Short mmCIF file of C-alpha atoms in Angstrom, two decimals:
data_model
loop_
_atom_site.label_atom_id
_atom_site.label_comp_id
_atom_site.label_asym_id
_atom_site.label_seq_id
_atom_site.Cartn_x
_atom_site.Cartn_y
_atom_site.Cartn_z
CA MET A 1 206.52 -21.11 -25.64
CA LEU A 2 207.79 -24.43 -24.28
CA PRO A 3 209.32 -25.43 -21.99
CA VAL A 4 208.58 -23.29 -18.92
CA VAL A 5 208.80 -23.61 -15.14
CA VAL A 6 207.27 -21.20 -12.59
CA VAL A 7 207.98 -21.35 -8.86
CA HIS A 8 206.73 -19.56 -5.75
CA GLY A 9 208.25 -19.18 -2.31
CA GLY A 10 205.01 -18.48 -0.47
CA ALA A 11 202.42 -15.73 -0.19
CA ASP A 12 203.21 -13.76 2.94
CA HIS A 13 204.43 -10.54 4.47
CA ILE A 14 208.18 -10.92 4.05
CA PRO A 15 210.40 -8.68 6.21
CA LYS A 16 212.81 -6.56 4.21
CA GLU A 17 215.84 -8.28 5.71
CA ARG A 18 214.61 -11.62 4.36
CA SER A 19 213.18 -10.53 1.01
CA GLU A 20 216.49 -10.70 -0.88
CA LYS A 21 217.08 -14.29 0.25
CA SER A 22 213.57 -15.17 -0.81
CA THR A 23 214.05 -13.72 -4.31
CA LEU A 24 217.44 -15.37 -4.75
CA GLY A 25 215.97 -18.67 -3.59
CA VAL A 26 213.09 -18.77 -6.06
CA CYS A 27 215.38 -17.70 -8.90
CA SER A 28 217.80 -20.53 -8.10
CA ALA A 29 214.92 -22.99 -7.96
CA ALA A 30 213.54 -21.82 -11.31
CA ARG A 31 216.97 -22.19 -12.88
CA ALA A 32 217.30 -25.72 -11.49
CA GLY A 33 213.93 -26.76 -12.90
CA TYR A 34 214.62 -25.12 -16.25
CA THR A 35 217.95 -26.94 -16.58
CA ILE A 36 216.03 -30.22 -16.30
CA LEU A 37 213.58 -29.11 -19.01
CA GLN A 38 216.35 -27.92 -21.33
CA GLY A 39 217.92 -31.36 -21.08
CA GLY A 40 214.70 -32.96 -22.27
CA GLY A 41 213.52 -33.89 -18.78
CA SER A 42 209.86 -34.18 -17.87
CA SER A 43 207.76 -31.50 -16.25
CA MET A 44 207.48 -33.79 -13.20
CA ASP A 45 211.27 -34.03 -12.91
CA ALA A 46 211.48 -30.24 -13.21
CA VAL A 47 208.94 -29.35 -10.51
CA VAL A 48 210.37 -31.89 -8.06
CA GLU A 49 213.87 -30.51 -8.65
CA ALA A 50 212.70 -26.92 -8.17
CA VAL A 51 210.82 -27.68 -4.96
CA THR A 52 213.71 -29.77 -3.64
CA PHE A 53 215.90 -26.66 -4.03
CA LEU A 54 213.41 -24.66 -1.97
CA GLU A 55 213.07 -27.39 0.70
CA ASN A 56 216.86 -27.34 1.10
CA ASN A 57 216.91 -23.55 1.48
CA PRO A 58 216.37 -22.56 5.14
CA SER A 59 214.73 -19.27 4.08
CA PHE A 60 211.50 -21.08 3.19
CA ASN A 61 208.73 -22.81 5.14
CA ALA A 62 209.35 -26.29 3.71
CA GLY A 63 211.91 -28.97 4.52
CA CYS A 64 214.75 -27.30 6.43
CA GLY A 65 213.23 -24.04 7.68
CA SER A 66 209.71 -25.36 8.27
CA VAL A 67 207.71 -23.62 10.97
CA LEU A 68 207.12 -25.45 14.25
CA ASN A 69 203.90 -26.87 15.66
CA ILE A 70 202.66 -26.16 19.18
CA LYS A 71 205.09 -28.74 20.59
CA GLY A 72 208.07 -27.17 18.83
CA GLU A 73 208.31 -29.95 16.25
CA VAL A 74 208.31 -30.05 12.44
CA GLU A 75 205.45 -31.73 10.58
CA MET A 76 205.46 -31.34 6.80
CA ASP A 77 203.05 -31.86 3.89
CA ALA A 78 203.74 -32.20 0.16
CA ILE A 79 202.04 -33.14 -3.13
CA VAL A 80 202.93 -33.85 -6.75
CA MET A 81 200.55 -34.31 -9.68
CA ASP A 82 201.19 -35.47 -13.24
CA GLY A 83 198.94 -33.84 -15.84
CA LYS A 84 199.42 -36.62 -18.37
CA THR A 85 197.92 -39.40 -16.24
CA LEU A 86 196.29 -37.44 -13.38
CA GLY A 87 198.55 -39.52 -11.16
CA SER A 88 199.22 -37.92 -7.81
CA GLY A 89 201.20 -38.61 -4.66
CA ALA A 90 201.16 -36.80 -1.33
CA VAL A 91 202.40 -37.03 2.23
CA SER A 92 201.10 -35.25 5.31
CA ALA A 93 202.40 -34.66 8.84
CA VAL A 94 205.74 -36.32 8.05
CA ARG A 95 208.73 -35.87 10.30
CA ASN A 96 212.47 -36.38 9.98
CA ILE A 97 212.41 -36.26 6.16
CA ALA A 98 214.63 -33.66 4.44
CA ASN A 99 212.67 -33.62 1.18
CA PRO A 100 208.97 -34.47 1.55
CA ILE A 101 208.41 -33.63 -2.14
CA GLN A 102 210.59 -36.56 -3.16
CA LEU A 103 208.66 -38.83 -0.81
CA ALA A 104 205.38 -37.61 -2.32
CA ARG A 105 206.67 -38.60 -5.75
CA LEU A 106 207.53 -42.07 -4.46
CA VAL A 107 203.95 -42.40 -3.18
CA MET A 108 202.77 -41.65 -6.73
CA ASP A 109 205.30 -43.90 -8.45
CA LYS A 110 205.55 -46.85 -6.05
CA THR A 111 202.11 -47.25 -4.43
CA SER A 112 198.47 -47.46 -5.49
CA HIS A 113 197.57 -44.73 -2.98
CA ALA A 114 197.30 -40.97 -3.37
CA CYS A 115 198.39 -39.91 0.13
CA LEU A 116 200.24 -41.37 3.12
CA THR A 117 200.27 -39.67 6.48
CA ALA A 118 202.37 -39.33 9.65
CA GLU A 119 204.03 -42.54 10.86
CA GLY A 120 202.69 -44.53 7.91
CA ALA A 121 204.44 -42.14 5.54
CA ASN A 122 207.65 -42.43 7.55
CA ARG A 123 207.46 -46.23 7.48
CA PHE A 124 207.01 -46.09 3.71
CA ALA A 125 210.04 -43.79 3.49
CA ARG A 126 212.13 -46.34 5.37
CA SER A 127 210.93 -49.11 3.04
CA MET A 128 212.08 -46.99 0.09
CA SER A 129 215.48 -46.42 1.76
CA VAL A 130 214.79 -42.69 2.13
CA PRO A 131 217.17 -41.56 4.89
CA GLU A 132 215.69 -40.06 8.03
CA VAL A 133 217.35 -36.92 9.35
CA PRO A 134 217.48 -35.63 12.93
CA LEU A 135 214.56 -33.35 13.81
CA GLU A 136 216.98 -30.62 14.84
CA SER A 137 218.49 -30.52 11.34
CA LEU A 138 215.17 -29.18 9.99
CA ILE A 139 214.76 -26.48 12.66
CA THR A 140 216.33 -23.10 12.06
CA GLU A 141 217.12 -20.46 14.66
CA TYR A 142 214.55 -18.21 12.99
CA SER A 143 211.78 -20.83 13.24
CA ARG A 144 212.63 -21.49 16.88
CA MET A 145 212.56 -17.76 17.66
CA ARG A 146 209.15 -17.34 16.00
CA TRP A 147 207.76 -20.36 17.84
CA THR A 148 208.99 -19.10 21.22
CA LYS A 149 207.65 -15.59 20.58
CA ASN A 150 204.22 -16.97 19.69
CA LEU A 151 204.02 -18.95 22.95
CA ALA A 152 204.08 -15.76 25.01
CA ALA A 153 200.80 -14.93 26.77
CA ASP A 154 200.67 -11.49 25.16
CA ALA A 155 201.59 -12.72 21.66
CA ASN A 156 199.75 -11.24 18.70
CA PRO A 157 198.94 -14.31 16.56
CA VAL A 158 198.67 -12.26 13.37
CA GLU A 159 201.98 -10.51 13.93
CA CYS A 160 203.66 -13.79 14.81
CA GLN A 161 202.75 -15.30 11.44
CA ILE A 162 204.53 -12.41 9.70
CA GLY A 163 207.89 -13.35 8.26
CA LYS A 164 207.45 -17.10 8.50
CA MET A 165 207.61 -17.30 4.70
CA GLY A 166 205.11 -19.64 3.11
CA THR A 167 204.44 -22.85 1.31
CA VAL A 168 206.67 -23.42 -1.75
CA GLY A 169 205.65 -24.81 -5.09
CA ALA A 170 206.25 -25.13 -8.81
CA VAL A 171 204.41 -25.79 -12.07
CA ALA A 172 205.97 -26.68 -15.41
CA VAL A 173 205.30 -27.62 -19.03
CA ASP A 174 207.87 -29.78 -20.81
CA VAL A 175 208.75 -29.94 -24.51
CA GLU A 176 206.07 -32.58 -25.06
CA GLY A 177 203.38 -30.34 -23.58
CA ASN A 178 202.96 -32.33 -20.37
CA VAL A 179 202.15 -30.28 -17.26
CA ALA A 180 202.93 -31.03 -13.61
CA CYS A 181 202.74 -29.38 -10.20
CA ALA A 182 204.54 -29.79 -6.89
CA THR A 183 203.83 -28.10 -3.54
CA SER A 184 205.54 -28.48 -0.15
CA THR A 185 205.07 -26.85 3.26
CA GLY A 186 205.80 -26.90 6.95
CA GLY A 187 202.26 -25.61 7.57
CA ILE A 188 201.28 -22.73 9.83
CA LEU A 189 203.18 -21.51 12.87
CA ASN A 190 202.28 -23.09 16.23
CA LYS A 191 199.63 -25.31 14.63
CA MET A 192 198.03 -28.14 16.59
CA GLU A 193 199.89 -31.43 16.40
CA GLY A 194 198.55 -33.43 13.44
CA ARG A 195 197.07 -30.40 11.65
CA VAL A 196 197.09 -30.87 7.88
CA GLY A 197 196.36 -27.99 5.53
CA ASP A 198 195.61 -27.68 1.83
CA THR A 199 198.99 -28.69 0.45
CA PRO A 200 198.56 -32.50 0.21
CA CYS A 201 194.93 -32.28 -0.94
CA ILE A 202 194.36 -32.75 -4.69
CA GLY A 203 192.61 -29.68 -6.08
CA SER A 204 193.60 -27.47 -3.16
CA GLY A 205 197.39 -27.46 -2.79
CA GLY A 206 197.84 -28.25 -6.46
CA TYR A 207 196.31 -29.73 -9.57
CA ALA A 208 197.62 -30.71 -13.00
CA ASP A 209 195.76 -31.86 -16.11
CA ASN A 210 197.22 -31.82 -19.61
CA GLN A 211 193.83 -30.81 -20.98
CA VAL A 212 193.75 -27.59 -18.95
CA GLY A 213 196.96 -26.69 -17.10
CA ALA A 214 198.61 -26.82 -13.69
CA VAL A 215 198.43 -24.76 -10.48
CA SER A 216 200.40 -24.68 -7.23
CA THR A 217 198.91 -22.66 -4.37
CA THR A 218 200.09 -20.91 -1.22
CA GLY A 219 198.31 -19.06 1.56
CA HIS A 220 196.01 -19.92 4.45
CA GLY A 221 195.38 -23.63 4.07
CA GLU A 222 191.93 -23.76 5.62
CA ALA A 223 190.69 -21.06 3.24
CA ILE A 224 192.28 -22.71 0.21
CA MET A 225 190.60 -26.03 1.05
CA LYS A 226 187.18 -24.44 1.38
CA VAL A 227 187.27 -23.20 -2.23
CA THR A 228 189.52 -25.97 -3.71
CA LEU A 229 191.57 -23.12 -5.12
CA ALA A 230 193.80 -24.98 -7.60
CA ARG A 231 190.91 -26.76 -9.30
CA LEU A 232 188.74 -23.63 -9.16
CA ILE A 233 191.34 -21.70 -11.16
CA LEU A 234 191.56 -24.46 -13.78
CA PHE A 235 187.76 -24.44 -14.03
CA HIS A 236 188.01 -20.80 -15.09
CA VAL A 237 190.70 -21.76 -17.64
CA GLU A 238 188.31 -24.41 -18.99
CA GLN A 239 185.70 -21.67 -19.36
CA GLY A 240 188.04 -19.75 -21.65
CA GLN A 241 189.80 -17.43 -19.21
CA SER A 242 193.54 -16.75 -19.56
CA VAL A 243 195.79 -18.21 -16.87
CA GLU A 244 196.22 -14.72 -15.40
CA ALA A 245 192.50 -13.90 -15.35
CA ALA A 246 191.61 -17.36 -14.03
CA SER A 247 194.16 -17.02 -11.22
CA ASP A 248 192.78 -13.59 -10.27
CA LEU A 249 189.19 -14.88 -10.31
CA GLY A 250 190.02 -17.79 -8.03
CA LEU A 251 191.92 -15.62 -5.57
CA ALA A 252 189.18 -12.97 -5.58
CA PHE A 253 186.54 -15.58 -4.82
CA MET A 254 188.58 -16.97 -1.91
CA LYS A 255 188.99 -13.44 -0.50
CA SER A 256 185.31 -12.50 -0.84
CA ARG A 257 183.80 -15.83 0.21
CA VAL A 258 186.04 -16.96 3.08
CA HIS A 259 188.26 -13.88 3.66
CA GLY A 260 191.38 -15.82 2.69
CA LEU A 261 194.55 -14.43 1.15
CA GLY A 262 197.03 -16.38 -0.93
CA GLY A 263 198.90 -16.78 -4.17
CA VAL A 264 199.32 -19.15 -7.09
CA VAL A 265 201.53 -20.04 -10.01
CA THR A 266 199.62 -21.29 -13.04
CA VAL A 267 200.51 -22.63 -16.51
CA ASP A 268 198.53 -23.89 -19.46
CA PRO A 269 199.69 -26.64 -21.87
CA GLN A 270 200.81 -24.03 -24.42
CA GLY A 271 203.30 -22.56 -21.96
CA ARG A 272 201.41 -19.42 -21.00
CA TRP A 273 201.96 -18.73 -17.30
CA ALA A 274 201.01 -16.46 -14.41
CA ALA A 275 202.19 -15.69 -10.88
CA ARG A 276 199.36 -13.94 -9.01
CA PHE A 277 198.60 -13.20 -5.36
CA SER A 278 196.17 -11.35 -3.10
CA SER A 279 198.57 -11.19 -0.17
CA LEU A 280 201.00 -8.31 0.35
CA GLN A 281 203.87 -10.20 -1.28
CA MET A 282 204.78 -13.48 -2.96
CA SER A 283 208.27 -14.35 -4.08
CA TRP A 284 208.12 -15.98 -7.51
CA ALA A 285 210.30 -16.74 -10.51
CA ALA A 286 209.77 -18.20 -13.97
CA ALA A 287 212.17 -19.48 -16.62
CA GLN A 288 211.23 -19.57 -20.29
CA LYS A 289 213.04 -18.96 -23.59
CA ASP A 290 216.35 -18.56 -21.71
CA THR A 291 214.89 -15.63 -19.77
CA LEU A 292 214.45 -15.46 -16.01
CA HIS A 293 211.40 -13.55 -14.74
CA TYR A 294 210.94 -12.73 -11.04
CA GLY A 295 209.12 -10.51 -8.59
CA LEU A 296 207.99 -9.99 -5.01
CA TYR A 297 205.41 -7.17 -4.89
CA THR A 298 202.20 -6.69 -6.88
CA GLY A 299 203.09 -5.34 -10.31
CA GLU A 300 206.80 -6.09 -9.91
CA HIS A 301 208.19 -8.06 -12.86
CA SER A 302 211.93 -8.10 -13.53
CA THR A 303 213.62 -10.00 -16.36
CA GLN A 304 217.15 -10.96 -17.26
CA SER A 305 219.11 -13.65 -19.07
CA ILE A 306 218.88 -17.03 -17.40
CA GLU A 307 222.69 -17.15 -17.38
CA LYS A 308 223.17 -13.89 -15.48
CA PRO A 309 223.23 -14.03 -11.64
CA VAL A 310 220.38 -12.14 -9.95
#
């Protein structure tokens, strides 16, 4: 069953004209992570590589392509967690960083802290020689259009969230049975300055523990935080549920208790995996045994050789 990597490109309503790019993006990210695993790399290396691919793809709400806050600026959150040690690193409300997921890993590897925020995170990035990029390089025409449309007095806030894509993430198990997760986001459209959602919070945006498994989440951050969705799902795994059933139970509880929609990718240490969501769509892809799995709608599950282009 090992190794395996599973990625998501966000739980959302994805317009038809953007759905193909979303599917291609998650498939490319899964391939990138799987290549690391095939070479004997760690699950942490694999999830960071996969999420870096998604951050660099302007189709997704992370890194380049992040949605804009109320001031028209990009503020990003990210987390990594290592199931072997329970080590974790996160950043929140960072600006001018192309790959927040790589900065989150540096927080885990190079500091005694679990999370750095805003200017403090940017100062740490400079101390680690992480290059800063111009704000404009992270803003796409699509994000700017959505931001402008949502500022209008007659804007429908629900409609304006449609098509923003969502948080991106990945989970993996390497050949040694170590699990890891990584999650990265630009947040929610036209959010207040300084708003931080679930992504950088251990147990909400992600969780990884070699004794149970790993989860990366996506959806409405405030709802995910209220139920600590990632850890809730792993609780169900601990109780004997399969990764698929545990994922469904966690998502169902979030929907019934706080009316929140979302999605998750989940793995256990044996390499069993699931990609589940309560939203209309979630782009996802998984790579295992030289086979690429992917889907977008509920019940959709396509497979092909990992070598064959989608």
